Coordinates of C-alpha atoms in Angstrom, one line a residue:
Chain A
X29 CA 107.7 136.6 49.4
X30 CA 110.4 136.0 52.0
X31 CA 109.9 139.6 53.3
X32 CA 106.2 138.9 54.0
X33 CA 106.7 135.9 56.3
X34 CA 106.4 136.9 60.0
X35 CA 105.5 133.5 61.5
X36 CA 106.3 129.9 60.9
X37 CA 104.1 127.0 62.2
X38 CA 106.4 124.0 62.2
X39 CA 104.9 120.6 61.4
X40 CA 107.3 117.7 62.0
X41 CA 110.6 119.4 61.5
X42 CA 109.5 121.0 58.2
X43 CA 110.7 123.4 56.9
X44 CA 114.2 122.8 58.2
X45 CA 115.2 125.9 60.1
X46 CA 118.8 126.6 59.1
X47 CA 120.9 129.8 58.7
X48 CA 120.0 130.1 55.0
X49 CA 116.3 130.0 55.7
X50 CA 116.5 132.5 58.6
X51 CA 118.6 134.9 56.4
X52 CA 115.9 134.7 53.7
X53 CA 113.1 135.7 56.1
X54 CA 114.1 139.2 57.5
X55 CA 110.7 139.9 59.0
X56 CA 110.3 136.5 60.7
X57 CA 109.2 137.1 64.3
X58 CA 108.2 133.7 65.7
X59 CA 108.4 130.0 65.1
X60 CA 105.7 128.0 66.7
X61 CA 106.3 124.2 67.0
X62 CA 103.5 121.6 66.7
X63 CA 104.5 119.6 69.8
X64 CA 106.6 119.9 72.9
X65 CA 110.0 118.6 71.8
X66 CA 112.4 121.2 70.5
X67 CA 115.5 119.0 69.9
X68 CA 115.2 119.5 66.2
X69 CA 115.8 123.2 66.5
X70 CA 119.1 125.1 67.0
X71 CA 117.7 127.4 69.7
X72 CA 120.7 129.6 69.9
X73 CA 120.8 130.1 66.1
X74 CA 117.2 131.1 65.9
X75 CA 117.5 133.4 68.9
X76 CA 120.5 135.1 67.3
X77 CA 118.2 136.2 64.5
X78 CA 115.9 137.8 67.1
X79 CA 113.2 135.2 66.4
X80 CA 111.1 133.9 69.2
X81 CA 110.2 130.2 69.6
X82 CA 107.3 128.5 71.2
X83 CA 106.2 124.9 71.8
X84 CA 102.8 123.3 72.7
X85 CA 103.3 121.8 76.1
X86 CA 99.7 121.5 77.3
X87 CA 98.2 119.9 74.3
X88 CA 100.5 116.9 74.2
X89 CA 100.6 115.7 77.8
X90 CA 97.4 113.7 78.1
X91 CA 97.5 112.0 74.7
X92 CA 101.2 111.1 75.1
X93 CA 100.7 109.7 78.6
X94 CA 97.8 107.6 77.2
X95 CA 100.2 106.3 74.5
X96 CA 102.7 105.3 77.1
X97 CA 100.1 103.4 79.1
X98 CA 98.7 101.8 75.9
X99 CA 102.2 100.5 75.0
X100 CA 102.9 99.3 78.5
X101 CA 99.6 97.3 78.6
X102 CA 99.9 96.1 75.0
X103 CA 103.4 94.8 75.8
X104 CA 102.4 93.2 79.1
X105 CA 99.5 91.3 77.5
X106 CA 101.2 90.6 74.1
X107 CA 98.3 92.4 72.5
X108 CA 99.6 93.0 69.0
X109 CA 100.9 89.4 68.8
X110 CA 97.5 88.1 70.0
X111 CA 95.5 90.2 67.5
X112 CA 97.7 89.1 64.6
X113 CA 97.1 85.4 65.6
X114 CA 93.3 86.1 65.8
X115 CA 93.1 87.6 62.4
X116 CA 95.5 85.3 60.7
X117 CA 94.1 83.3 57.8
X118 CA 96.5 80.4 58.7
X119 CA 95.2 77.4 60.6
X120 CA 98.4 76.8 62.5
X121 CA 97.2 78.4 65.8
X122 CA 94.7 76.3 67.7
X123 CA 94.5 76.8 71.4
X124 CA 97.7 78.8 72.0
X125 CA 97.4 80.5 75.3
X126 CA 98.8 84.0 75.1
X127 CA 99.8 84.3 78.7
X128 CA 101.0 87.7 79.7
X129 CA 102.0 89.4 82.9
X130 CA 99.8 91.1 85.5
X131 CA 100.4 94.8 85.8
X132 CA 98.9 95.2 89.3
X133 CA 101.7 94.9 91.8
X134 CA 104.4 95.3 89.2
X135 CA 107.0 98.0 89.4
X136 CA 107.0 100.9 87.0
X137 CA 110.2 103.1 86.8
X138 CA 109.5 106.5 85.2
X139 CA 112.6 108.2 83.9
X140 CA 111.6 111.9 83.4
X141 CA 108.9 113.1 85.8
X142 CA 107.8 116.2 84.0
X143 CA 104.1 116.8 83.2
X144 CA 103.9 113.8 80.9
X145 CA 105.8 111.6 83.3
X146 CA 103.5 112.7 86.2
X147 CA 100.4 111.9 84.2
X148 CA 101.7 108.5 83.6
X149 CA 102.2 108.0 87.3
X150 CA 98.6 109.1 87.9
X151 CA 97.4 106.4 85.5
X152 CA 99.7 103.7 86.7
X153 CA 98.6 104.3 90.3
X154 CA 95.0 103.3 89.3
X155 CA 96.5 100.0 88.1
X156 CA 98.0 99.4 91.5
X157 CA 101.5 99.6 90.2
X158 CA 104.5 100.3 92.5
X159 CA 106.0 103.5 91.1
X160 CA 109.7 104.6 91.1
X161 CA 110.9 107.7 89.3
X162 CA 114.2 109.4 88.4
X163 CA 114.3 113.0 87.5
X164 CA 116.8 115.9 87.4
X165 CA 115.1 117.4 90.4
X166 CA 113.0 115.7 93.0
X167 CA 109.3 116.5 93.0
X168 CA 107.5 118.0 96.1
X169 CA 106.6 115.4 98.8
X170 CA 102.8 116.0 98.3
X171 CA 103.2 115.3 94.5
X172 CA 105.1 112.1 95.3
X173 CA 102.5 111.0 97.8
X174 CA 99.6 111.8 95.5
X175 CA 100.8 109.1 93.1
X176 CA 102.7 106.9 95.6
X177 CA 106.0 107.4 93.8
X178 CA 109.4 106.8 95.3
X179 CA 112.4 109.0 94.1
X180 CA 115.5 107.2 92.9
X181 CA 118.3 109.7 93.0
X182 CA 120.5 107.2 91.1
X183 CA 119.1 105.9 87.8
X184 CA 120.8 102.5 88.5
X185 CA 118.5 101.8 91.5
X186 CA 115.4 102.4 89.4
X187 CA 116.8 100.2 86.5
X188 CA 117.5 97.3 88.9
X189 CA 114.0 97.2 90.4
X190 CA 111.7 98.0 87.6
X191 CA 109.5 95.5 85.7
X192 CA 108.6 98.3 83.2
X193 CA 111.0 101.2 82.5
X194 CA 109.3 104.2 80.8
X195 CA 111.4 106.9 79.2
X196 CA 109.7 110.3 79.3
X197 CA 112.6 112.8 79.2
X198 CA 113.2 115.5 76.6
X199 CA 116.2 115.0 74.3
X200 CA 119.1 117.1 75.4
X201 CA 122.9 116.6 75.3
X202 CA 122.6 115.1 78.8
X203 CA 119.9 112.6 77.8
X204 CA 121.4 111.6 74.5
X205 CA 122.0 107.8 74.7
X206 CA 120.9 107.9 78.3
X207 CA 120.0 104.2 78.0
X208 CA 123.0 102.2 76.7
X209 CA 124.6 98.8 77.2
X210 CA 125.4 99.5 80.8
X211 CA 121.9 100.6 81.7
X212 CA 120.2 97.7 79.8
X213 CA 122.4 95.2 81.7
X214 CA 121.3 96.8 85.0
X215 CA 117.7 96.1 84.1
X216 CA 116.0 92.8 85.0
X217 CA 116.0 90.1 82.3
X218 CA 112.2 90.0 82.7
X219 CA 111.8 93.8 82.2
X220 CA 110.3 95.8 79.4
X221 CA 111.6 99.1 78.1
X222 CA 109.0 101.6 76.8
X223 CA 110.2 104.7 74.9
X224 CA 107.8 107.6 74.3
X225 CA 110.5 110.3 74.5
X226 CA 113.0 110.4 71.5
X227 CA 114.7 107.6 69.7
X228 CA 118.2 109.2 70.4
X229 CA 117.7 108.8 74.2
X230 CA 118.4 105.1 73.6
X231 CA 121.6 103.6 72.2
X232 CA 119.6 101.7 69.5
X233 CA 122.3 99.3 68.6
X234 CA 122.8 98.3 72.2
X235 CA 119.0 97.9 72.6
X236 CA 118.9 95.5 69.6
X237 CA 121.7 93.4 71.0
X238 CA 120.0 93.4 74.5
X239 CA 116.7 92.2 73.0
X240 CA 118.3 89.6 70.8
X241 CA 120.2 88.0 73.7
X242 CA 117.6 88.2 76.4
X243 CA 119.3 90.9 78.5
X244 CA 115.9 92.5 78.7
X245 CA 112.6 90.7 77.8
X246 CA 110.8 93.2 75.5
X247 CA 110.5 96.7 74.3
X248 CA 107.7 99.0 73.1
X249 CA 108.9 102.0 71.1
X250 CA 106.8 104.9 69.8
X251 CA 110.0 106.7 68.8
X252 CA 113.2 105.4 67.0
X253 CA 116.2 106.7 65.2
X254 CA 115.4 107.5 62.4
X255 CA 111.6 107.6 61.9
X256 CA 110.7 105.6 60.0
X257 CA 113.3 102.9 60.4
X258 CA 114.9 101.6 57.2
X259 CA 113.1 98.5 55.8
X260 CA 115.9 96.1 56.8
X261 CA 116.4 97.3 60.4
X262 CA 116.7 94.4 62.9
X263 CA 114.1 96.1 65.2
X264 CA 111.5 95.3 62.6
X265 CA 112.2 91.6 62.8
X266 CA 112.2 91.1 66.6
X267 CA 109.2 89.3 68.0
X268 CA 109.5 90.9 71.4
X269 CA 109.2 94.5 70.2
X270 CA 106.1 96.6 69.5
X271 CA 106.8 99.5 67.2
X272 CA 104.4 102.4 66.6
X273 CA 104.8 105.3 64.2
X274 CA 105.2 108.2 66.7
X275 CA 101.6 108.1 67.8
X276 CA 102.1 110.2 70.9
X277 CA 100.0 113.1 70.1
X278 CA 97.8 111.5 67.4
X279 CA 94.3 112.2 68.7
X280 CA 91.7 114.5 67.2
X281 CA 91.6 116.7 70.3
X282 CA 95.4 116.9 70.7
X283 CA 95.9 117.9 67.1
X284 CA 93.3 120.6 67.4
X285 CA 94.8 121.9 70.7
X286 CA 98.3 121.9 69.4
X287 CA 97.2 124.2 66.6
X288 CA 95.3 126.4 69.1
X289 CA 98.4 126.7 71.2
X290 CA 100.6 127.6 68.2
X291 CA 98.1 130.2 67.0
X292 CA 98.0 131.8 70.5
X293 CA 101.8 132.0 70.6
X294 CA 102.0 133.4 67.1
X295 CA 99.4 136.1 67.7
X296 CA 101.1 137.1 70.9
X297 CA 104.5 137.4 69.2
X298 CA 103.0 139.5 66.4
X299 CA 101.3 141.8 68.9
X300 CA 104.5 142.2 71.0
X301 CA 102.9 140.5 73.9
X302 CA 104.5 137.8 76.1
X303 CA 104.2 134.3 74.6
X304 CA 102.2 131.7 76.6
X305 CA 104.8 129.0 76.0
X306 CA 108.0 130.6 74.9
X307 CA 111.1 128.4 74.7
X308 CA 114.4 130.1 75.4
X309 CA 117.9 128.8 74.6
X310 CA 119.2 127.5 77.9
Chain B
X16 CA 76.8 60.6 83.8
X17 CA 74.7 59.8 86.9
X18 CA 77.6 59.8 89.3
X19 CA 78.5 63.4 88.6
X20 CA 78.7 65.2 92.0
X21 CA 80.8 68.4 91.3
X22 CA 81.5 70.7 88.4
X23 CA 84.4 73.1 88.8
X24 CA 84.8 75.7 86.2
X25 CA 87.9 77.7 85.5
X26 CA 86.0 81.0 85.0
X27 CA 83.7 83.5 86.7
X28 CA 81.2 83.2 83.9
X29 CA 78.7 80.3 84.1
X30 CA 76.6 80.9 81.0
X31 CA 78.0 77.6 79.6
X32 CA 76.4 75.5 82.4
X33 CA 72.8 74.2 82.2
X34 CA 72.0 75.4 85.6
X35 CA 68.4 74.1 85.8
X36 CA 69.5 70.6 85.1
X37 CA 72.5 70.8 87.4
X38 CA 70.3 72.1 90.2
X39 CA 67.8 69.3 89.6
X40 CA 70.4 66.6 89.9
X41 CA 71.9 68.2 93.1
X42 CA 75.3 68.7 91.5
X43 CA 77.5 71.4 93.2
X44 CA 79.3 74.0 91.1
X45 CA 82.6 75.8 91.9
X46 CA 83.9 78.8 90.0
X47 CA 86.7 81.5 90.2
X48 CA 85.4 85.0 90.9
X49 CA 87.6 87.9 92.3
X50 CA 91.0 86.3 91.5
X51 CA 90.7 87.2 87.9
X52 CA 89.2 90.7 88.3
X53 CA 92.5 92.6 88.0
X54 CA 93.8 90.7 85.0
X55 CA 90.5 91.0 83.1
X56 CA 90.2 94.7 83.9
X57 CA 93.8 95.3 82.7
X58 CA 93.1 93.5 79.5
X59 CA 89.9 95.4 79.0
X60 CA 91.7 98.8 79.3
X61 CA 94.6 97.5 77.1
X62 CA 92.0 96.6 74.5
X63 CA 90.2 99.9 74.7
X64 CA 93.5 101.8 74.3
X65 CA 94.7 99.6 71.4
X66 CA 91.4 100.1 69.6
X67 CA 91.0 103.9 70.1
X68 CA 94.7 104.6 69.3
X69 CA 94.8 102.1 66.5
X70 CA 97.8 100.2 67.8
X71 CA 97.8 97.0 65.8
X72 CA 96.9 98.9 62.6
X73 CA 99.8 101.4 63.2
X74 CA 102.2 98.7 64.2
X75 CA 101.4 96.9 60.9
X76 CA 102.2 100.2 58.9
X77 CA 105.6 100.3 60.6
X78 CA 106.3 96.7 59.5
X79 CA 104.9 97.0 56.0
X80 CA 106.5 100.2 55.1
X81 CA 103.2 102.1 54.9
X82 CA 104.8 104.7 57.3
X83 CA 106.6 107.0 55.0
X84 CA 106.6 110.4 56.5
X85 CA 104.7 112.2 59.2
X86 CA 101.3 113.7 58.2
X87 CA 99.1 115.5 60.8
X88 CA 96.0 113.4 60.6
X89 CA 97.6 110.0 59.6
X90 CA 96.8 107.3 62.2
X91 CA 94.9 109.7 64.4
X92 CA 92.8 108.1 67.0
X93 CA 90.6 109.2 69.9
X94 CA 91.7 110.3 73.3
X95 CA 90.1 109.7 76.7
X96 CA 90.4 113.3 77.9
X97 CA 87.0 114.8 78.6
X98 CA 85.2 111.7 77.4
X99 CA 82.1 109.9 78.6
X100 CA 82.6 106.2 79.4
X101 CA 79.6 103.9 79.5
X102 CA 80.0 100.6 81.3
X103 CA 77.5 97.9 80.7
X104 CA 77.5 95.8 83.8
X105 CA 79.1 97.6 86.8
X106 CA 80.1 94.4 88.6
X107 CA 83.6 93.6 90.0
X108 CA 85.2 93.8 86.6
X109 CA 83.2 96.8 85.5
X110 CA 84.2 98.7 88.6
X111 CA 87.9 97.7 88.2
X112 CA 87.8 99.0 84.7
X113 CA 86.2 102.3 85.7
X114 CA 88.8 102.7 88.5
X115 CA 91.6 102.3 85.9
X116 CA 90.1 104.7 83.4
X117 CA 89.4 107.5 85.8
X118 CA 92.9 109.2 85.8
X119 CA 92.8 109.2 82.0
X120 CA 90.7 112.4 82.2
X121 CA 87.3 110.8 81.8
X122 CA 84.8 113.5 82.4
X123 CA 81.7 111.3 83.1
X124 CA 80.9 107.6 83.8
X125 CA 77.5 106.1 82.8
X126 CA 76.4 102.6 83.6
X127 CA 73.5 100.3 82.9
X128 CA 72.4 96.9 84.1
X129 CA 69.5 95.1 85.8
X130 CA 69.3 97.8 88.5
X131 CA 71.2 100.8 90.0
X132 CA 74.2 100.1 92.3
X133 CA 74.7 103.3 94.2
X134 CA 77.5 102.0 96.5
X135 CA 79.5 100.8 93.6
X136 CA 78.7 103.8 91.4
X137 CA 79.6 106.4 94.1
X138 CA 83.4 106.0 93.6
X139 CA 83.1 107.2 90.0
X140 CA 80.1 109.5 90.3
X141 CA 78.6 107.1 87.7
X142 CA 75.0 107.7 86.6
X143 CA 72.6 104.8 86.1
X144 CA 70.9 105.2 82.7
X145 CA 68.8 103.1 80.3
X146 CA 70.9 101.1 77.7
X147 CA 70.0 103.3 74.8
X148 CA 70.9 106.5 76.5
X149 CA 74.3 105.0 77.3
X150 CA 74.7 104.2 73.6
X151 CA 73.8 107.8 72.7
X152 CA 76.0 109.6 75.1
X153 CA 79.1 107.5 75.5
X154 CA 82.4 108.1 73.7
X155 CA 83.6 104.7 74.9
X156 CA 81.3 101.7 75.6
X157 CA 82.8 98.8 77.7
X158 CA 80.7 95.6 78.1
X159 CA 81.5 93.7 81.3
X160 CA 78.2 92.1 82.1
X161 CA 77.3 88.4 82.5
X162 CA 75.6 86.6 79.7
X163 CA 72.0 85.9 80.6
X164 CA 68.8 85.6 78.7
X165 CA 68.3 89.3 79.3
X166 CA 71.7 90.3 77.9
X167 CA 71.8 87.9 75.0
X168 CA 72.0 89.9 71.7
X169 CA 71.6 93.2 73.7
X170 CA 74.1 95.1 71.6
X171 CA 72.4 95.1 68.2
X172 CA 71.5 97.3 65.3
X173 CA 69.4 99.6 67.4
X174 CA 72.2 100.0 69.9
X175 CA 75.0 100.6 67.4
X176 CA 72.7 103.0 65.4
X177 CA 72.5 105.3 68.4
X178 CA 76.2 105.3 69.2
X179 CA 78.4 108.3 68.0
X180 CA 80.4 108.0 64.8
X181 CA 83.5 108.8 66.9
X182 CA 82.8 106.2 69.6
X183 CA 84.7 103.0 70.5
X184 CA 83.0 99.7 71.5
X185 CA 84.8 97.2 73.7
X186 CA 83.5 93.7 74.7
X187 CA 85.2 91.5 77.2
X188 CA 82.1 89.8 78.5
X189 CA 80.7 87.1 76.2
X190 CA 80.4 87.1 72.4
X191 CA 76.7 86.4 72.5
X192 CA 75.9 89.7 74.2
X193 CA 76.6 91.3 70.8
X194 CA 74.7 90.8 67.6
X195 CA 77.9 90.2 65.6
X196 CA 76.4 90.9 62.1
X197 CA 75.0 94.2 63.4
X198 CA 78.5 95.1 64.8
X199 CA 80.2 94.3 61.6
X200 CA 77.8 96.6 59.7
X201 CA 78.2 99.4 62.2
X202 CA 82.0 99.2 61.8
X203 CA 82.0 98.8 58.1
X204 CA 79.6 101.7 57.5
X205 CA 81.3 104.1 59.9
X206 CA 78.4 104.2 62.4
X207 CA 81.0 103.7 65.1
X208 CA 84.7 104.4 64.9
X209 CA 86.3 101.2 66.2
X210 CA 85.8 98.1 68.3
X211 CA 87.9 95.9 70.5
X212 CA 86.7 92.3 71.2
X213 CA 88.2 89.7 73.5
X214 CA 85.2 87.5 73.0
X215 CA 83.3 86.4 69.9
X216 CA 80.8 83.9 68.6
X217 CA 82.1 81.4 68.0
X218 CA 85.7 81.3 69.5
X219 CA 87.7 81.2 67.4
X220 CA 86.1 82.9 64.5
X221 CA 86.3 81.1 61.2
X222 CA 89.3 82.4 59.3
X223 CA 87.1 84.0 56.6
X224 CA 84.8 85.8 59.0
X225 CA 84.2 89.4 57.8
X226 CA 85.1 90.9 61.2
X227 CA 88.6 89.7 60.8
X228 CA 89.1 91.9 57.7
X229 CA 88.1 95.2 59.4
X230 CA 91.0 97.6 60.0
X231 CA 89.1 99.2 62.9
X232 CA 88.4 96.0 64.8
X233 CA 91.0 94.7 67.3
X234 CA 90.3 91.0 68.1
X235 CA 91.9 89.0 70.8
X236 CA 91.6 85.2 71.5
X237 CA 89.8 85.4 74.8
X238 CA 92.8 86.3 77.0
X239 CA 91.0 88.3 79.6
X240 CA 92.4 86.4 82.5
X241 CA 95.5 85.1 80.8
X242 CA 98.4 86.0 83.0
X243 CA 100.7 83.4 84.5
X244 CA 99.9 84.4 88.0
X245 CA 96.1 84.7 87.5
X246 CA 95.8 81.4 85.7
X247 CA 97.9 79.7 88.3
X248 CA 95.7 81.1 91.1
X249 CA 92.5 80.1 89.2
X250 CA 93.8 76.6 88.7
X251 CA 94.5 76.1 92.4
X252 CA 91.2 77.5 93.3
X253 CA 89.3 75.3 90.8
X254 CA 91.1 72.3 92.1
X255 CA 90.3 73.2 95.7
X256 CA 86.6 73.8 94.8
X257 CA 86.5 70.3 93.2
X258 CA 88.2 68.5 96.1
X259 CA 85.9 70.3 98.6
X260 CA 82.9 69.3 96.6
X261 CA 84.0 65.7 96.5
X262 CA 84.5 65.6 100.2
X263 CA 81.1 67.2 100.9
X264 CA 82.8 70.3 102.5
X265 CA 82.2 74.0 101.9
X266 CA 84.0 75.2 98.7
X267 CA 86.2 78.3 98.6
X268 CA 83.9 79.7 96.0
X269 CA 80.7 77.9 95.4
X270 CA 78.1 79.1 92.9
X271 CA 74.7 79.4 94.6
X272 CA 72.1 77.8 92.4

């Protein structure tokens, strides 16, 4: 059976692509990933077997940007807390005013201004947010002006000014634990951290401590380390945290488009044609 | 009492006031439009996103341990890309909602109300349509109209019956615009996919109300304008309306009766 396999369509890190698997599939030509993140793959190892890799960058960007905004707004208005109060069978709550913060005029700091980050900026602009961004490279002036975003060459400057910090980077050795104790302490005590990138971009222990002691006000996390979190994890108990189970791409359309992108890449690889979204080891 | 000269309401809605009687007695009314538009529009979009992406339901799965491993269709919701959004009541709040939804990739805006508003609609290329056509063609329905005799119970069995099975219904206007029993049935029977309500009848709902048991219904305790800054501004405005009324001076925002 191993000799027949020419393509793998990878769903959520399964199967695990290691040396043993690659050795058992001599005719494997391509691995297509169901998403844009490739941090779970050893790109050099796969390439060394002459196997091409592809991700699905176009399918994910809108739905993931929507998730980022959904978390930002839900956090600002304490939405999950308010819903739970509304549906609670207990009679304790009477006229509790769930006061939140206004998003218009607040400062959003986007860390990682790739296609998803840029889509977030477009959405945030319509909410009249003041937008700062930090990225490996600066975007073109016209792109900045279109969303009214100001470049922060130093991440510190963004962290000190933002009311909402949104993480939209891909996970690489450089972004691993990008947000740690130092970065959290630079943030305002009234600020909210939103993570839609990868759990490992944040030093999770430092984040728990920061949330417990009021170093930052709140967090909304669509990604954690690991996923799911163990049942006794402190993040599950914190009142000022919204946790969602990696919903980034979970819409009917995105799921369909991801598969379409994967199939396009697989067919191209099998026909010896260039892949629409090939990922090379850097 | 017979000495009542001024009523100052901390809201933009005035459906709770017996306007005929008030006018007859020559009582003046102050209210708080405009200052709460942004906060209410933000809450409306927050509610829409939470309902279509199943935020409270998914958050509960994380807490309860229902999230075990990743499955492709688990907790899948609906996206705004290429969608049609129907706004019932393209007033200040309705327009502010449309403005915020536009960059989410909405393909088309529809709206309905007592009459077309071409100047307001132009910004979004919104098309004025009859209520039932809005129900039939919208992927997302957002209700931001005032409660009047014309809009009372407007969203009923007939309305929900015409909506798409994949559609999401959001109400941040007044509970009575919706026939709540018909909404419950539509949600329970899969006639529509999900709903988000900031307003209900009554408020709060009794703790055993069937709507509270639906997984596809996000319910909030009327927090449309509930931000520190907005409530502060509203309070100051309401106080100034009241004082001006008592002094016989023009109010910052007087309701014309």
